[in-house]
Amino acid sequence: MQHSTLKAILKKNGSSLTRTRRLIFDLLDGQDPQSMQVLISRAAGQLDRATIYRTIELFERLGIVHRLNIGWKYKIELSDVFTGHHHHLHCSKCGKILDLPSNPMLETMIDTLATKAEFAPRNHILEIYGLCPACKQAGSK
Amino acid sequence: MQHSTLKAILKKNGSSLTRTRRLIFDLLDGQDPQSMQVLISRAAGQLDRATIYRTIELFERLGIVHRLNIGWKYKIELSDVFTGHHHHLHCSKCGKILDLPSNPMLETMIDTLATKAEFAPRNHILEIYGLCPACKQAGSK
DNA sequence: AAATTATTGCGACAGATTTGCAAATATAAT
DNA sequence: ATTATATTTGCAAATCTGTCGCAATAATTT
């Protein structure tokens, strides 16, 4: 959907938008965060494992995607540039991951706190764990 | 330093404070978050790899430590019980990880936002990326 | 002290990620 | 468009991480 932005980021860093890269981008675009295994199997027959790892590494380095940690695994999602800044709500029961849109006041407070600690904040990740609406309901019977 | 607390937690769960467990606890106590590789090499000759994995898994299950995700790796740190609730400031330049003590107002705001989204928050992780005081200085010459 | 239970070490192993290198593809230069 | 140059990809092999079964040790209970 946003191939022009993608292409621009790549070009700015001396890389180009190849068939491979477009394909991997498309596997991520509009989807929930994806595990490597899923990416690898979705691209089976078209792309090699190593290529996928290398591409994700490149994408991460250029800020196109970032790794979302889940327990001691991780999944890949497009970065804020493509999705808008947001946080995640992880349901401890059903495992679903919901988006929590960013809130200006919260962002400000986080930056303020970091700045007070003499730190120069650039970005941050906030992951909240608990029960999603559905599981919360189910639990309170 | 807090071996009695450690022992109490273990005992409550039907486990005991063995030499092995004390050693691993001491490798974590008062240190920055540690990677498994570091723990393994620090304990080289004294403990087997598998034992360290098993012990960390036990510690995590009992809430003695937790995994701190960093990119697609993770590090281990003692849990809030031993360190107090806090967040992390990751320096993108030197890689150092600093603690940011928890702030009641921030915690409240996070919980409120999650609750407004119909979610039942239980706990959360906030990781802030940017430049640490030293690197910030160095950069602004 | 003997019996029972929990813990640890030692391979061996499965899966995940990385690497070197040659082939293929893309980009730049003529 | 064709050649030269640099980048990207696939393939196979190597490495790294984390896990497992099982026998040996250590701890706890009787």
Short mmCIF file of N, CA, C and O (backbone and C1' of nucleotides) in Angstrom, two decimals, chain A residues 3 6 10 14-27 47 51 54-55 58-59, chain D residues 7-9:
data_model
loop_
_atom_site.label_atom_id
_atom_site.label_comp_id
_atom_site.label_asym_id
_atom_site.label_seq_id
_atom_site.Cartn_x
_atom_site.Cartn_y
_atom_site.Cartn_z
N HIS A 3 4.17 1.57 -0.88
CA HIS A 3 5.43 1.21 -1.52
C HIS A 3 6.31 2.41 -1.82
O HIS A 3 7.53 2.28 -1.86
N LEU A 6 8.22 3.21 1.32
CA LEU A 6 9.21 2.15 1.46
C LEU A 6 10.39 2.38 0.52
O LEU A 6 11.56 2.34 0.92
N LEU A 10 14.40 3.16 1.42
CA LEU A 10 15.47 2.31 0.91
C LEU A 10 16.45 3.14 0.09
O LEU A 10 17.67 3.04 0.28
N GLY A 14 20.68 4.05 0.09
CA GLY A 14 21.48 3.40 -0.95
C GLY A 14 21.05 1.99 -1.29
O GLY A 14 21.82 1.21 -1.85
N SER A 15 19.82 1.65 -0.96
CA SER A 15 19.33 0.32 -1.34
C SER A 15 18.13 0.51 -2.25
O SER A 15 17.56 1.59 -2.35
N SER A 16 17.72 -0.55 -2.89
CA SER A 16 16.59 -0.39 -3.81
C SER A 16 15.45 -1.33 -3.46
O SER A 16 15.61 -2.30 -2.74
N LEU A 17 14.30 -1.00 -3.99
CA LEU A 17 13.12 -1.81 -3.72
C LEU A 17 13.05 -2.96 -4.71
O LEU A 17 12.56 -2.81 -5.82
N THR A 18 13.55 -4.09 -4.28
CA THR A 18 13.57 -5.26 -5.15
C THR A 18 12.27 -6.05 -4.98
O THR A 18 11.48 -5.78 -4.08
N ARG A 19 12.11 -7.02 -5.86
CA ARG A 19 10.93 -7.88 -5.80
C ARG A 19 10.85 -8.54 -4.42
O ARG A 19 9.80 -8.57 -3.78
N THR A 20 12.00 -9.05 -3.98
CA THR A 20 12.09 -9.70 -2.67
C THR A 20 11.60 -8.80 -1.54
O THR A 20 10.81 -9.21 -0.69
N ARG A 21 12.08 -7.59 -1.55
CA ARG A 21 11.75 -6.68 -0.46
C ARG A 21 10.28 -6.28 -0.48
O ARG A 21 9.65 -6.15 0.55
N ARG A 22 9.78 -6.09 -1.68
CA ARG A 22 8.36 -5.74 -1.79
C ARG A 22 7.52 -6.90 -1.25
O ARG A 22 6.56 -6.72 -0.53
N LEU A 23 7.94 -8.08 -1.60
CA LEU A 23 7.19 -9.26 -1.17
C LEU A 23 7.16 -9.37 0.36
O LEU A 23 6.10 -9.60 0.97
N ILE A 24 8.30 -9.17 0.98
CA ILE A 24 8.34 -9.27 2.44
C ILE A 24 7.53 -8.15 3.08
O ILE A 24 6.80 -8.37 4.04
N PHE A 25 7.65 -6.97 2.52
CA PHE A 25 6.86 -5.85 3.04
C PHE A 25 5.38 -6.19 2.99
O PHE A 25 4.64 -5.98 3.95
N ASP A 26 4.96 -6.74 1.85
CA ASP A 26 3.54 -7.06 1.68
C ASP A 26 3.07 -8.13 2.65
O ASP A 26 1.91 -8.15 3.04
N LEU A 27 3.98 -8.99 3.05
CA LEU A 27 3.60 -10.03 4.01
C LEU A 27 3.33 -9.41 5.38
O LEU A 27 2.62 -10.00 6.21
N LEU A 47 11.28 -17.40 -1.61
CA LEU A 47 12.44 -16.77 -0.99
C LEU A 47 13.13 -17.74 -0.05
O LEU A 47 12.49 -18.59 0.56
N THR A 51 17.61 -15.10 3.12
CA THR A 51 17.22 -13.82 2.53
C THR A 51 16.21 -13.11 3.41
O THR A 51 16.28 -11.89 3.59
N ARG A 54 17.99 -11.71 6.37
CA ARG A 54 18.79 -10.54 5.99
C ARG A 54 17.91 -9.33 5.69
O ARG A 54 18.25 -8.20 6.05
N THR A 55 16.80 -9.58 5.07
CA THR A 55 15.91 -8.47 4.72
C THR A 55 15.29 -7.86 5.97
O THR A 55 15.23 -6.63 6.10
N LEU A 58 17.81 -5.75 7.59
CA LEU A 58 17.94 -4.48 6.87
C LEU A 58 16.78 -3.55 7.21
O LEU A 58 16.97 -2.40 7.57
N PHE A 59 15.58 -4.09 7.10
CA PHE A 59 14.38 -3.31 7.40
C PHE A 59 14.44 -2.73 8.81
O PHE A 59 14.04 -1.60 9.05
P DT D 7 27.65 -1.45 -3.38
"O5'" DT D 7 26.36 -2.35 -3.61
"C5'" DT D 7 25.29 -1.83 -4.40
"C4'" DT D 7 24.19 -2.86 -4.48
"C3'" DT D 7 23.79 -3.46 -3.14
"O3'" DT D 7 22.38 -3.37 -3.07
"C1'" DT D 7 24.24 -5.17 -4.70
P DT D 8 21.56 -3.92 -1.83
"O5'" DT D 8 21.15 -5.36 -2.38
"C5'" DT D 8 20.43 -5.43 -3.59
"C4'" DT D 8 20.12 -6.87 -3.91
"C3'" DT D 8 19.51 -7.67 -2.75
"O3'" DT D 8 18.32 -8.26 -3.25
"C1'" DT D 8 21.30 -8.86 -3.72
P DT D 9 17.34 -9.05 -2.30
"O5'" DT D 9 17.73 -10.56 -2.63
"C5'" DT D 9 17.51 -11.04 -3.95
"C4'" DT D 9 18.08 -12.44 -4.10
"C3'" DT D 9 17.59 -13.45 -3.06
"O3'" DT D 9 16.81 -14.42 -3.74
"C1'" DT D 9 19.95 -13.61 -3.42
#
